[in-house]
Amino acid sequence: MFTRRSAALAAAILLSSPALLGGASAADKPTDPQIAHIAYTAGVIDINAAKQAQKKAKNKDVKAFAEDMLRDHEAVNKQALALVKKLNVTPEDNDTSRTLSKQASDKLAELDKLDGAAFDRAYVANEVAYHKAVNGALESQLIPSASNAELKSLLQTGLKIFQGHQQHAEHVAAELK
Amino acid sequence: MPGRVCSTAMAVVFATMVVPACAATVQITMENLEISPNDASAKVGDTVEWINKDVFAHTATAGSGDFDMNLPAKKSGTTVVKKAGTVEYYCRFHPNMKARLKVVP
Ligand SMILES: [Cu+2]
């Protein structure tokens, strides 16, 4: 399936390119300001996807799922903003954030062409793949690289939330079949 | 957790009902997407107080359909358990949050 393939590609980019995370520098570990930016961007992407789904989705479970995503990711990002303010860290844009944003806007455009049940299925399939990719990045790169304990702990909560969303999305996807 | 304390008020309220007058309250907390205690037990007629300490909304949804409690962020709610048995429950929003409640007669 096309959606699955492009999502797998996104995951591959996210997971297998330490160079992306370090930008032009030789370091393959993202810094805390970069990690904060990536995590925040990942939340914004899912918020935008949810807003599109609220306008376009037909199925009531899909609509409810989009509402849950909006609520949770806004709550996580609000905590992230409070934390960077407290730690006096300025989130720093980087290649991973830019790649994620570019892929997300392509996906929004692709989904925008779909309607009704086709949109519902494609949105939910992408939510499964997207959460899976972000979970992989959190586990293998972002959490181990975070040096500030509070940032690490927020990312760990974020991981549990994202894992929950992935399972929730899988349930909704199964219902749509 | 406090034991089974019967307040006079409760005894008066419950005296006319089938609910045992000495019903206790069992607290179950959701924090950082974890449910504790993960294995809780209560007696039929007890009240379960669900405490959501997260900034996220959760639910306590029984697989059996016995209860489906909505718990908005930082809110708590109560359910009176009416049936003996072990109930597996989860959060509808985050199905990775799972726990068990054992209800004894
Ligand atoms: Cu939950």
CSV table of N, CA and C in Angstrom, one decimal, chain A residues 68-69 71-72 75-76 79 157 159-161 163-165 167-168 171, chain B residues 31-34 54-58 90 92-98:
chain,number,residue,atom,x,y,z
A,68,ASP,N,-9.1,13.3,20.3
A,68,ASP,CA,-8.2,12.8,21.3
A,68,ASP,C,-6.8,13.2,21.0
A,69,MET,N,-6.4,13.1,19.7
A,69,MET,CA,-5.0,13.5,19.3
A,69,MET,C,-4.8,15.0,19.6
A,71,ARG,N,-6.3,17.0,21.7
A,71,ARG,CA,-6.3,17.3,23.2
A,71,ARG,C,-4.9,16.8,23.8
A,72,ASP,N,-4.5,15.6,23.5
A,72,ASP,CA,-3.3,15.1,24.1
A,72,ASP,C,-2.0,15.8,23.6
A,75,ALA,N,-1.7,19.1,25.1
A,75,ALA,CA,-1.3,19.0,26.5
A,75,ALA,C,0.2,18.8,26.6
A,76,VAL,N,0.7,17.8,25.8
A,76,VAL,CA,2.1,17.5,25.8
A,76,VAL,C,2.9,18.7,25.4
A,79,GLN,N,3.2,21.3,28.1
A,79,GLN,CA,4.2,21.0,29.1
A,79,GLN,C,5.6,21.2,28.5
A,157,THR,N,7.3,10.3,29.2
A,157,THR,CA,5.8,10.4,29.2
A,157,THR,C,5.3,10.5,27.8
A,159,LEU,N,6.5,9.2,25.2
A,159,LEU,CA,6.6,7.9,24.5
A,159,LEU,C,5.4,7.1,24.9
A,160,LYS,N,5.0,7.1,26.2
A,160,LYS,CA,3.9,6.3,26.7
A,160,LYS,C,2.6,6.8,26.0
A,161,ILE,N,2.4,8.1,25.9
A,161,ILE,CA,1.3,8.7,25.2
A,161,ILE,C,1.2,8.3,23.8
A,163,GLN,N,2.7,5.7,22.4
A,163,GLN,CA,2.4,4.2,22.3
A,163,GLN,C,0.9,4.0,22.5
A,164,GLY,N,0.3,4.7,23.4
A,164,GLY,CA,-1.2,4.6,23.6
A,164,GLY,C,-1.9,5.0,22.3
A,165,HIS,N,-1.5,6.1,21.7
A,165,HIS,CA,-2.1,6.5,20.5
A,165,HIS,C,-2.0,5.5,19.4
A,167,GLN,N,-1.7,2.3,19.6
A,167,GLN,CA,-2.7,1.2,19.9
A,167,GLN,C,-4.1,1.6,19.6
A,168,HIS,N,-4.4,2.8,20.0
A,168,HIS,CA,-5.8,3.4,19.8
A,168,HIS,C,-6.0,3.4,18.3
A,171,HIS,N,-6.7,0.1,16.8
A,171,HIS,CA,-8.1,-0.3,17.1
A,171,HIS,C,-9.0,0.3,16.1
B,31,GLU,N,-1.3,8.2,37.0
B,31,GLU,CA,-0.3,9.2,36.9
B,31,GLU,C,0.8,8.8,35.9
B,32,ASN,N,1.2,9.7,35.1
B,32,ASN,CA,2.2,9.4,34.1
B,32,ASN,C,1.8,8.2,33.2
B,33,LEU,N,0.5,8.1,32.9
B,33,LEU,CA,0.0,6.9,32.2
B,33,LEU,C,0.2,5.6,32.8
B,34,GLU,N,0.3,5.6,34.2
B,34,GLU,CA,0.4,4.4,34.9
B,34,GLU,C,-0.8,4.3,35.9
B,54,ASP,N,-2.9,13.2,35.9
B,54,ASP,CA,-2.3,13.6,34.6
B,54,ASP,C,-2.9,14.8,34.0
B,55,VAL,N,-2.2,15.5,33.1
B,55,VAL,CA,-2.8,16.6,32.4
B,55,VAL,C,-3.5,16.1,31.1
B,56,PHE,N,-3.6,14.7,31.1
B,56,PHE,CA,-4.3,14.1,30.0
B,56,PHE,C,-5.6,13.5,30.5
B,57,ALA,N,-6.6,13.4,29.6
B,57,ALA,CA,-7.8,12.8,30.0
B,57,ALA,C,-7.6,11.3,29.8
B,58,HIS,N,-8.2,10.5,30.7
B,58,HIS,CA,-8.2,9.0,30.7
B,58,HIS,C,-9.6,8.5,30.9
B,90,TYR,N,-9.2,-0.8,31.1
B,90,TYR,CA,-8.2,-0.1,30.3
B,90,TYR,C,-8.7,1.3,30.1
B,92,ARG,N,-9.6,4.0,27.2
B,92,ARG,CA,-10.0,4.0,25.8
B,92,ARG,C,-9.0,4.8,24.9
B,93,PHE,N,-8.5,5.9,25.5
B,93,PHE,CA,-7.6,6.8,24.8
B,93,PHE,C,-6.2,6.3,24.7
B,94,HIS,N,-5.8,5.5,25.7
B,94,HIS,CA,-4.4,5.0,25.7
B,94,HIS,C,-4.5,3.5,26.1
B,95,PRO,N,-4.9,2.6,25.2
B,95,PRO,CA,-5.1,1.2,25.5
B,95,PRO,C,-3.9,0.5,26.1
B,96,ASN,N,-2.8,1.2,26.1
B,96,ASN,CA,-1.6,0.6,26.8
B,96,ASN,C,-1.7,0.7,28.3
B,97,MET,N,-2.7,1.5,28.8
B,97,MET,CA,-3.0,1.6,30.2
B,97,MET,C,-4.0,0.5,30.6
B,98,LYS,N,-3.5,-0.5,31.3
B,98,LYS,CA,-4.4,-1.6,31.6
B,98,LYS,C,-4.2,-2.0,33.1
